[in-house]
Amino acid sequence: METQGTIVSYPTLQKGGRGDSGSYQPRSQLPVYQRQLFPDALIGEVRHYGETVFETGDVRMWHMGDGIAILGFKTKMHTVSNEVLDGILRAVDEAEANFSALILWQTEPPFSAGANLLQLMQGVQEPAAESGLFGKLKQAANRVKYTVAGGGGIGDVLNAATGNVPHVEAVVAKFQQVSMRLKYALVPTIAAVDGLALGGGCEFSIHCSRIVATLESYIGLVEVGVGVLPAGGGCKEMAQRAAAEAQRFANDNRIDVFPFLRRYFQNIAMGEVAKSAEMAREMGYLRQSDRIVMNRFELLHVAKEEARALTATAWRPPLHQRRIAVAGRTGIATLKSRDDQHARRRFHLRT
C-alpha cells in the first residue's frame, strides 16, 4: 500500500477471529482508516517512514512527498541532548528553504521526556577555588560519572574526561535559541504531542505555531522537581501569555498582571503536570487554537491538515512583542513569599 509517498508493507493477510475457520482478512480499507498514516503495527509488518532529508545519531528529518517536513528524535525517551538542539536548528533551516511546514512527531510515544540532565551536568563548572590539579581531576571524574550514568559511549567518556563538553550556560543559551526559532520560523511549526511532553519537550511544544495533542498527553514544566528552573523559554512564554490575558481584561488602561501570572507560575513552582490534553488547555499549556485528537494513530494526519490550513491562509510568524506587562518588584516579592509558603508546607507534610 502506498500512502502519500511512503511505502507501508503489510502481511498479505491478517488473521480475523471467525471461530475455528482459520480464515484471514486483509486490513480494512474503509475511509476512516485512511487517516491513520501509520496504524498500529501488525506482527511481521515492515514500514518505511518516508524519504530522509538528513539523519544524525540523535534526530532524523524526513518527508512523504507532500512538501511537509517531519522531525523525530532518536534518543532514549526522546530526551533533548545538545545534538538534538543542533538537529532542530538545522531542521528549521531546511524547512524554511525547501518545505511548507515542519512537524515535530515521534514514531512512538513519548513526545519528549525533557532535557538530558545528565549531559547538562557534564558542563556544570566547579567553583574557582577548585581550579588546581585536584579540582580539575575532580571535575573530570564528575563529568565521566554523569556520562556513564547517561549511557554515553567510549567517545563520550573520552570527551568528558578531557573536558571537551559544552558548558551548561552555552547549552541553555542554545535551548532558548531553538525555542525562539520554532516560534518565529518562516514556516508553520507543529508539535504533534503524544504521551509525555515534560520540561524541554513542553517548552518546545508551547513555542510551536500549533500543538496537536492526543487526549492522553501529559504536559508540564517539571524542572523544579529536580532542583532547577525551566530555562528553555517556558517561564518567559507563560509570562507573555499572562500579560496577554491581563491586557484583554484590563480596566481603564490599568493592567494587573499578577492574578494571571500567579496561576502559571504556581504550576511551575509545584511542578504540576496536566493529566490530559483537556487539562493542559485549562492550565494554559494548550491555547484555544491548539487541537486535541482522540486516536493517537490519527495524530500525524491531523498535524499535517493543520499545517496545510496555516499555509493556505498565508501564515506569517508572530511579531516580536515590544511591550509586555510585568508584575514588577511587588509581584516578585509576592511570588517569593508564596514559594516559601509552599516549601514550608511540603516540609511539614514530609515530616
Tab-separated table of N, CA and C in Angstrom, residues 8 21 30 35 59 81 84 100 102 109 118 124 140 152 175 201 204 235 249 274-275 284 310 319 330 347:
chain	number	residue	atom	x	y	z
A	8	VAL	N	4.218	1.353	3.026
A	8	VAL	CA	3.962	0.567	4.226
A	8	VAL	C	3.599	-0.828	3.773
A	21	SER	N	-12.624	-21.281	11.719
A	21	SER	CA	-12.490	-21.443	10.277
A	21	SER	C	-11.065	-21.206	9.810
A	30	LEU	N	-11.566	0.903	4.751
A	30	LEU	CA	-12.595	1.919	4.947
A	30	LEU	C	-11.960	3.311	5.031
A	35	ARG	N	-7.049	7.896	7.556
A	35	ARG	CA	-6.485	8.964	8.379
A	35	ARG	C	-5.314	8.457	9.222
A	59	VAL	N	18.745	12.595	15.666
A	59	VAL	CA	17.499	13.051	15.030
A	59	VAL	C	17.440	12.537	13.596
A	81	SER	N	19.085	16.340	23.829
A	81	SER	CA	20.522	16.455	24.028
A	81	SER	C	21.043	17.663	23.250
A	84	VAL	N	20.468	17.028	19.683
A	84	VAL	CA	19.078	17.252	19.270
A	84	VAL	C	18.831	18.732	19.007
A	100	SER	N	6.993	23.533	3.186
A	100	SER	CA	5.942	24.486	3.562
A	100	SER	C	5.653	24.482	5.049
A	102	LEU	N	6.916	22.421	9.164
A	102	LEU	CA	7.744	21.468	9.909
A	102	LEU	C	6.924	20.912	11.064
A	109	PRO	N	5.425	7.035	21.101
A	109	PRO	CA	5.467	7.925	22.276
A	109	PRO	C	6.625	7.542	23.192
A	118	LEU	N	21.645	14.609	32.598
A	118	LEU	CA	22.975	14.036	32.855
A	118	LEU	C	24.014	14.650	31.930
A	124	VAL	N	28.503	21.559	34.051
A	124	VAL	CA	28.450	22.408	35.235
A	124	VAL	C	29.862	22.604	35.766
A	140	ALA	N	36.815	16.255	36.152
A	140	ALA	CA	36.850	15.217	35.127
A	140	ALA	C	36.126	13.961	35.596
A	152	GLY	N	26.519	7.051	27.892
A	152	GLY	CA	27.436	7.505	26.854
A	152	GLY	C	28.407	6.419	26.438
A	175	PHE	N	19.364	26.216	23.914
A	175	PHE	CA	17.992	25.766	24.161
A	175	PHE	C	17.019	26.919	23.896
A	201	GLY	N	10.578	19.256	26.478
A	201	GLY	CA	9.583	18.853	25.490
A	201	GLY	C	8.366	19.748	25.525
A	204	PHE	N	9.389	23.212	23.984
A	204	PHE	CA	9.388	23.197	22.526
A	204	PHE	C	7.960	23.290	21.987
A	235	CYS	N	9.288	29.737	31.169
A	235	CYS	CA	8.844	30.794	32.091
A	235	CYS	C	8.483	32.066	31.317
A	249	PHE	N	-8.354	41.829	29.771
A	249	PHE	CA	-9.285	42.109	30.867
A	249	PHE	C	-8.941	43.410	31.596
A	274	ALA	N	-0.190	18.343	33.602
A	274	ALA	CA	-1.551	18.122	33.118
A	274	ALA	C	-1.740	16.636	32.844
A	275	LYS	N	-2.817	16.066	33.367
A	275	LYS	CA	-3.069	14.627	33.229
A	275	LYS	C	-3.769	14.281	31.928
A	284	GLY	N	-3.244	26.201	30.652
A	284	GLY	CA	-2.616	27.207	29.811
A	284	GLY	C	-1.516	26.696	28.903
A	310	LEU	N	-2.753	26.310	7.872
A	310	LEU	CA	-1.968	27.513	8.164
A	310	LEU	C	-1.285	28.044	6.909
A	319	LEU	N	4.707	38.748	15.320
A	319	LEU	CA	5.627	39.858	15.516
A	319	LEU	C	6.263	39.765	16.901
A	330	THR	N	6.847	44.266	43.280
A	330	THR	CA	5.811	43.770	44.187
A	330	THR	C	5.411	42.349	43.831
A	347	PHE	N	7.569	20.701	53.519
A	347	PHE	CA	8.427	20.202	54.575
A	347	PHE	C	7.603	19.619	55.716
